[in-house]
PDB file of N, CA and C in Angstrom:
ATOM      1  N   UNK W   1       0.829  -1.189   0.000  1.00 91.00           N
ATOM      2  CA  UNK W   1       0.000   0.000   0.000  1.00 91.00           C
ATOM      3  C   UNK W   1       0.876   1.256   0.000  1.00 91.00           C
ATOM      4  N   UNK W   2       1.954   1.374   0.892  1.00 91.00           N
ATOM      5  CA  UNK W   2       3.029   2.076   0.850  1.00 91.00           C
ATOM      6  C   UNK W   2       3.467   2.352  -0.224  1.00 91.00           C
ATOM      7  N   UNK W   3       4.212   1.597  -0.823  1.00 92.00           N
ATOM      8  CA  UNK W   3       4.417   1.883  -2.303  1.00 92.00           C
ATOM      9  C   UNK W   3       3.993   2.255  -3.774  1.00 92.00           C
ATOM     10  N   UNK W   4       2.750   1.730  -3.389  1.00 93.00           N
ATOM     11  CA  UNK W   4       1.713   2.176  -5.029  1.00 93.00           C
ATOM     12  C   UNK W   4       1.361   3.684  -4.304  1.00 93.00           C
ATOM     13  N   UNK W   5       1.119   4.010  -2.833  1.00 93.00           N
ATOM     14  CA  UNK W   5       0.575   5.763  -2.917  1.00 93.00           C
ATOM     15  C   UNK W   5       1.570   6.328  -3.296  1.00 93.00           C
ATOM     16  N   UNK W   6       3.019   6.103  -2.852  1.00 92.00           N
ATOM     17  CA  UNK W   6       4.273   6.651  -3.563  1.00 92.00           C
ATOM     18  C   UNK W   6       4.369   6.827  -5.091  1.00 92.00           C
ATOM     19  N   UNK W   7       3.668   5.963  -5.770  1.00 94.00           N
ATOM     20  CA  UNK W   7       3.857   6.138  -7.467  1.00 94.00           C
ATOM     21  C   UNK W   7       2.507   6.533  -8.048  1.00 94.00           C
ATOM     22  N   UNK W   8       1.418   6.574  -6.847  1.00 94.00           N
ATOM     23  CA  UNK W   8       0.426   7.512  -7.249  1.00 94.00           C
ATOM     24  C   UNK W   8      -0.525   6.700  -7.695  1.00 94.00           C
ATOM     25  N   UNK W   9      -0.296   4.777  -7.575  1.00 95.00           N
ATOM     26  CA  UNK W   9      -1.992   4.353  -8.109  1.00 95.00           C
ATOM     27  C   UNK W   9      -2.610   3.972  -6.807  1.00 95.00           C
ATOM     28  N   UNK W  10      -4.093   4.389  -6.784  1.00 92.00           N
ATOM     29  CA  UNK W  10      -4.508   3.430  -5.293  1.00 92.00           C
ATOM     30  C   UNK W  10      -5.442   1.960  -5.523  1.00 92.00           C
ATOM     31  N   UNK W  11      -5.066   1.820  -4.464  1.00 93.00           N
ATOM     32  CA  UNK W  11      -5.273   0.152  -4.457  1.00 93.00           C
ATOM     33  C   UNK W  11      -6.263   0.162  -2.987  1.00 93.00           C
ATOM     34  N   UNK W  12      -7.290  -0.935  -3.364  1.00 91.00           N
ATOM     35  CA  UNK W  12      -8.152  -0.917  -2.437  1.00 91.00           C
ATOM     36  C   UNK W  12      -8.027  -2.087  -1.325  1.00 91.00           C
ATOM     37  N   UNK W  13      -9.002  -2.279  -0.763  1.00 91.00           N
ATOM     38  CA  UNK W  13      -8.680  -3.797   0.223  1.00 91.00           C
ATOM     39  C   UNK W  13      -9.444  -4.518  -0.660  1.00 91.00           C
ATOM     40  N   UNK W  14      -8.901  -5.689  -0.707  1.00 92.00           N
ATOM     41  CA  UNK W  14      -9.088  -6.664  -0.744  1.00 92.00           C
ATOM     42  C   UNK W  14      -8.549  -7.045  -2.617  1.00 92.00           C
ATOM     43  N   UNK W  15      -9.375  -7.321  -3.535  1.00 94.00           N
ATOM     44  CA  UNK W  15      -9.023  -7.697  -4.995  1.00 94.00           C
ATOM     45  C   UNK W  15      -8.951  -6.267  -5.566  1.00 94.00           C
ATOM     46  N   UNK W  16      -7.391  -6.222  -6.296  1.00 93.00           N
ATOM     47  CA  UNK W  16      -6.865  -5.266  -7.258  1.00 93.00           C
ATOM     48  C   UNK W  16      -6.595  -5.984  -8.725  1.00 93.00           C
ATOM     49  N   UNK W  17      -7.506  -6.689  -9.213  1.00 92.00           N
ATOM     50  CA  UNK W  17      -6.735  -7.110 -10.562  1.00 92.00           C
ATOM     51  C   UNK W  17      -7.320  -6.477 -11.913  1.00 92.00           C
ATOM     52  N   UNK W  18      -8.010  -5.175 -11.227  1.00 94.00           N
ATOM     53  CA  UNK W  18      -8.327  -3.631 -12.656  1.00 94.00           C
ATOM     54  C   UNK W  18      -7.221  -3.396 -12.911  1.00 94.00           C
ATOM     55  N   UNK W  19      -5.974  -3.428 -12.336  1.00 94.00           N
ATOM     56  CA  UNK W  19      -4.825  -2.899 -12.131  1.00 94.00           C
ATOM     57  C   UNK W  19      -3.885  -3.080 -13.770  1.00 94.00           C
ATOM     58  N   UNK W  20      -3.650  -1.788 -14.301  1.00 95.00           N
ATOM     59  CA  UNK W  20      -2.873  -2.393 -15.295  1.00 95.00           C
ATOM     60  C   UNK W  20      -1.561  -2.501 -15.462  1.00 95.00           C
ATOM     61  N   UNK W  21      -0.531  -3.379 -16.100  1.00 95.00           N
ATOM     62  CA  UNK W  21       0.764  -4.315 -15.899  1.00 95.00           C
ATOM     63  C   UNK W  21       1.291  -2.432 -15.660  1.00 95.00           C
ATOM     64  N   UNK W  22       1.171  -1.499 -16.185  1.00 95.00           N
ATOM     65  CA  UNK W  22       2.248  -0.153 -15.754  1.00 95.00           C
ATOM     66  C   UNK W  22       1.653  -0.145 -14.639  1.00 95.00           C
ATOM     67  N   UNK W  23       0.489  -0.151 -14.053  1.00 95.00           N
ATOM     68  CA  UNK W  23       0.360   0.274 -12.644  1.00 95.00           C
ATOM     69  C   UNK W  23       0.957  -0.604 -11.608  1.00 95.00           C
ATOM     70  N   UNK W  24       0.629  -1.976 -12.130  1.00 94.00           N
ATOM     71  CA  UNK W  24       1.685  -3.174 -10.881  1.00 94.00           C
ATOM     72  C   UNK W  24       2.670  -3.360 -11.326  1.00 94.00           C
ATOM     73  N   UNK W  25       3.813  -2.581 -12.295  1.00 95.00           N
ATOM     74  CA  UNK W  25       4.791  -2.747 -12.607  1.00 95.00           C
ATOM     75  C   UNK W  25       5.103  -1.609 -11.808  1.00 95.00           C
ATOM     76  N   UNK W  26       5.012  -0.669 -11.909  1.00 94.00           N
ATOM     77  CA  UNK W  26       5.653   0.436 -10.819  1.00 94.00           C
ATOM     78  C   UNK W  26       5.164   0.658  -9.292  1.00 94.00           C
ATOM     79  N   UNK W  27       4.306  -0.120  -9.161  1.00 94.00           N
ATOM     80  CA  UNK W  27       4.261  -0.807  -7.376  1.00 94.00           C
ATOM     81  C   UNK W  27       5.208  -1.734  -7.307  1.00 94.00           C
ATOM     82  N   UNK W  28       5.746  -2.389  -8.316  1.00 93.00           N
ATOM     83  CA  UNK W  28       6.889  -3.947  -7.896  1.00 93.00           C
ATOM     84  C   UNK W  28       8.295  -3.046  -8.013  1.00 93.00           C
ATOM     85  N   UNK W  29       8.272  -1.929  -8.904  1.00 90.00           N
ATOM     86  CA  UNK W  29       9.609  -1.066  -9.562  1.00 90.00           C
ATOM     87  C   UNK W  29       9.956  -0.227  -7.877  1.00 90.00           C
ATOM     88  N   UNK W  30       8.627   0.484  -7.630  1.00 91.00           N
ATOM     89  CA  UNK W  30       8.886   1.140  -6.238  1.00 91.00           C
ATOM     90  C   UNK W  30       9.874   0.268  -5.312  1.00 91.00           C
ATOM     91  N   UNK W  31       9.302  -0.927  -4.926  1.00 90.00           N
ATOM     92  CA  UNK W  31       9.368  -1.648  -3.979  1.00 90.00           C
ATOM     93  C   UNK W  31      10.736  -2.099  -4.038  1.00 90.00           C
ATOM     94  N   UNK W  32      11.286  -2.482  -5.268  1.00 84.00           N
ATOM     95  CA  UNK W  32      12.860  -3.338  -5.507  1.00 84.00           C
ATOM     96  C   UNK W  32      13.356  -1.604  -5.005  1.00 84.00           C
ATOM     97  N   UNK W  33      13.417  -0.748  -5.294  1.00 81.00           N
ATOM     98  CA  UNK W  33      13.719   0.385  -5.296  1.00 81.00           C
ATOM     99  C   UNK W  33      14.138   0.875  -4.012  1.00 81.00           C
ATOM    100  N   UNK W  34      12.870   0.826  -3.069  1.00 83.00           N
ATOM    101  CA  UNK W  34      13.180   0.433  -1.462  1.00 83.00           C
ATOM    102  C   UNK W  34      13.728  -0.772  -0.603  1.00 83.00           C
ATOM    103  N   UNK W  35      13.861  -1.629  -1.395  1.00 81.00           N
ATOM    104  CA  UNK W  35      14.607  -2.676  -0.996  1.00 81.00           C
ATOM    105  C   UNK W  35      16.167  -3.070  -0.932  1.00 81.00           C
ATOM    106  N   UNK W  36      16.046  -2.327  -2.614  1.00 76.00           N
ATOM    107  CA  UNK W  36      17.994  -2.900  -2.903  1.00 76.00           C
ATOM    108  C   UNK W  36      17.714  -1.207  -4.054  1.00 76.00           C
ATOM    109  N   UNK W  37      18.203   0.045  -2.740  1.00 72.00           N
ATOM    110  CA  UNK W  37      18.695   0.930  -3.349  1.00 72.00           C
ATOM    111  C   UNK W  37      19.645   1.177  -4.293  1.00 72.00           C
ATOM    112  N   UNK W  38      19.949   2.077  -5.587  1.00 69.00           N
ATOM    113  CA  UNK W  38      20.773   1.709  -6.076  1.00 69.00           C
ATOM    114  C   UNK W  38      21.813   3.203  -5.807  1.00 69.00           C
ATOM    115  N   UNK W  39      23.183   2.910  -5.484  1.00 72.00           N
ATOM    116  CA  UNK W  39      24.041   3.563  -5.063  1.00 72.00           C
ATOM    117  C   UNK W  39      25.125   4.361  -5.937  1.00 72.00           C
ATOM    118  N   UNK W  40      25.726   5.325  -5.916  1.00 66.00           N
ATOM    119  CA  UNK W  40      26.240   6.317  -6.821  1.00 66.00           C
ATOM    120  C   UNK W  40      27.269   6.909  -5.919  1.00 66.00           C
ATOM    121  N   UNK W  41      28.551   6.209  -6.999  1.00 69.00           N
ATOM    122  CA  UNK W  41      29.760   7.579  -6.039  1.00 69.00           C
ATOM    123  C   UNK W  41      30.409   8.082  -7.224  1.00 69.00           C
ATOM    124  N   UNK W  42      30.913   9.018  -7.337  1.00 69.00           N
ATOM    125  CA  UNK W  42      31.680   9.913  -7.957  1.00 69.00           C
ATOM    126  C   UNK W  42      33.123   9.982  -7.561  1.00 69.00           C
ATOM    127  N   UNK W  43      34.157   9.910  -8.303  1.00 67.00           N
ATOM    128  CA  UNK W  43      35.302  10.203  -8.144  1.00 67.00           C
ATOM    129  C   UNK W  43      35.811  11.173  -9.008  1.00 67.00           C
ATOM    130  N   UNK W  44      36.681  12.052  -8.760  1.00 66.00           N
ATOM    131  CA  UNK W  44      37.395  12.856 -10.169  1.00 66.00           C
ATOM    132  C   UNK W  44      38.951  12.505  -9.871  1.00 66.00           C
ATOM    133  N   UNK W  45      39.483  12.310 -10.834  1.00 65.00           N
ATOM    134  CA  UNK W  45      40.755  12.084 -10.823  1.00 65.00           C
ATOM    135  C   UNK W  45      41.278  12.328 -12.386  1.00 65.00           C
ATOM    136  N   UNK W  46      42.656  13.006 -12.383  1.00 60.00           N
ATOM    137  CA  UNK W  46      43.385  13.318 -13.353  1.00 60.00           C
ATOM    138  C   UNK W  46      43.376  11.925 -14.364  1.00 60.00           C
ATOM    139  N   UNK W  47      43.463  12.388 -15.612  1.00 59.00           N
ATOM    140  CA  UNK W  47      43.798  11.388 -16.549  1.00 59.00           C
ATOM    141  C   UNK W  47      45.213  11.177 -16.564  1.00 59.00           C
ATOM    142  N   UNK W  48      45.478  10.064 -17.098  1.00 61.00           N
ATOM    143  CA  UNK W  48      46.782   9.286 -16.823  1.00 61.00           C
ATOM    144  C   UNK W  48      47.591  10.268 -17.843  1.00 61.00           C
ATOM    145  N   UNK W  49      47.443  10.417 -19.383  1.00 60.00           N
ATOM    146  CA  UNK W  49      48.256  10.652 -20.410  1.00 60.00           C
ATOM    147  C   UNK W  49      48.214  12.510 -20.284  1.00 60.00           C
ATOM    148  N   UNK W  50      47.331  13.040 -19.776  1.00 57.00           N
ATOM    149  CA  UNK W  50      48.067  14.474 -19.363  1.00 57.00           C
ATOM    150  C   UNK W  50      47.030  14.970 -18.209  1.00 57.00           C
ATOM    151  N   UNK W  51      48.105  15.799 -17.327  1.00 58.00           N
ATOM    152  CA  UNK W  51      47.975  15.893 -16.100  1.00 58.00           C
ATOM    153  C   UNK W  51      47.700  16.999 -16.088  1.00 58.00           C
ATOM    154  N   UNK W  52      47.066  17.928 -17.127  1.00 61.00           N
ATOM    155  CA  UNK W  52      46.452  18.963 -16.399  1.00 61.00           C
ATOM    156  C   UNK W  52      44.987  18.997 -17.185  1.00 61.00           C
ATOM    157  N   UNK W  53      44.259  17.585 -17.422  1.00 61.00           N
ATOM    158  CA  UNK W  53      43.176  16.996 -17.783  1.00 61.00           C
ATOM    159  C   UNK W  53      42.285  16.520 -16.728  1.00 61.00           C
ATOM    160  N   UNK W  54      41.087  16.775 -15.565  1.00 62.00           N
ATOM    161  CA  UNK W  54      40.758  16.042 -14.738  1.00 62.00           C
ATOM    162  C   UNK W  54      39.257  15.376 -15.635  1.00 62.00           C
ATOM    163  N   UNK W  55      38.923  14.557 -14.832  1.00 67.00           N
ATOM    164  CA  UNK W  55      37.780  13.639 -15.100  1.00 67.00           C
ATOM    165  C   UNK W  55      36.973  13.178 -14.519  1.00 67.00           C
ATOM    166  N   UNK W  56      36.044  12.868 -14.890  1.00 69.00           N
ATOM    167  CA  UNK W  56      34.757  12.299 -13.095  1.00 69.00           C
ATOM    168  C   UNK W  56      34.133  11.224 -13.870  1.00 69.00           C
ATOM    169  N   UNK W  57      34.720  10.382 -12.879  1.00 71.00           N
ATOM    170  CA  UNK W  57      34.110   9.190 -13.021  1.00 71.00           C
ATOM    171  C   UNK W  57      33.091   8.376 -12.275  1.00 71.00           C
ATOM    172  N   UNK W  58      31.917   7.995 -13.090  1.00 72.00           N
ATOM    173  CA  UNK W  58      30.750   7.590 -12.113  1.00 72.00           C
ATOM    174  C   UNK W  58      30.602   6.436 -11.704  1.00 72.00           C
ATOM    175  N   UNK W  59      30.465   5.610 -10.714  1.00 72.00           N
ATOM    176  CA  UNK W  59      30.081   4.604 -10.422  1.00 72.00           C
ATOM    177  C   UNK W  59      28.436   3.902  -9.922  1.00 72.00           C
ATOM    178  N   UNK W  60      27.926   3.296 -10.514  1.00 71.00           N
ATOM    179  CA  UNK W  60      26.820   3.109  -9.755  1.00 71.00           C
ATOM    180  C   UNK W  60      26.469   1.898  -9.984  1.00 71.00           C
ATOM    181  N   UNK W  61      26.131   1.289  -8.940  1.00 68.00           N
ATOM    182  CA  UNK W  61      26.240  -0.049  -8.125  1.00 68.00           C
ATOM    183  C   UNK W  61      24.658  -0.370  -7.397  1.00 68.00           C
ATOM    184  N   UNK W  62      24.381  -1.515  -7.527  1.00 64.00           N
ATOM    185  CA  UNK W  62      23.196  -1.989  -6.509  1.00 64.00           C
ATOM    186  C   UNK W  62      23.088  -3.259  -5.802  1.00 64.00           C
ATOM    187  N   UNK W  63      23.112  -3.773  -4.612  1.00 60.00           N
ATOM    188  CA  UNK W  63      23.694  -4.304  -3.915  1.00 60.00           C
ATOM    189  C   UNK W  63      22.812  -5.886  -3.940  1.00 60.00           C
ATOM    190  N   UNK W  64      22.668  -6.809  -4.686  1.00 56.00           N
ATOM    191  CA  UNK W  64      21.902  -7.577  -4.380  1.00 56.00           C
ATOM    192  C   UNK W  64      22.021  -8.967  -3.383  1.00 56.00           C
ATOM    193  N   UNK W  65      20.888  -9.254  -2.750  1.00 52.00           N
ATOM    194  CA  UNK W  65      20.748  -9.645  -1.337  1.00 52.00           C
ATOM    195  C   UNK W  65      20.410 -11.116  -2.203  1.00 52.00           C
TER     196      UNK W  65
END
């Protein structure tokens, strides 16, 4: 319930199967989302072949359980 008000469809008690595959696809998308965040670091560091070149490099990673 948490998650579908977050993406904005509502869901009632008991049988939801009006529901269409984008609407229970982004209640299941929310949920992995809150589960296994996905993580982002940034580094900048000079390029190797000339040194007065810097660069940022992104990393992003998600941690699965």
């Amino acid at each position: 319930m948490e998650a579908a008000s977050e993406v904005g469809v509502n869901l009632k008690q008991g049988y939801n199967g009006d529901l269409t595959s984008k609407q229970a696809g982004s209640i299941g998308g929310q949920m992995v989302n809150v589960m296994c965040p996905v993580r982002q670091a940034v580094y900048d560091r000079e390029k190797e072949h000339n040194s007065w070149h810097t660069g940022t490099i992104i990393y992003t990673y998600a941690l699965a359980v």
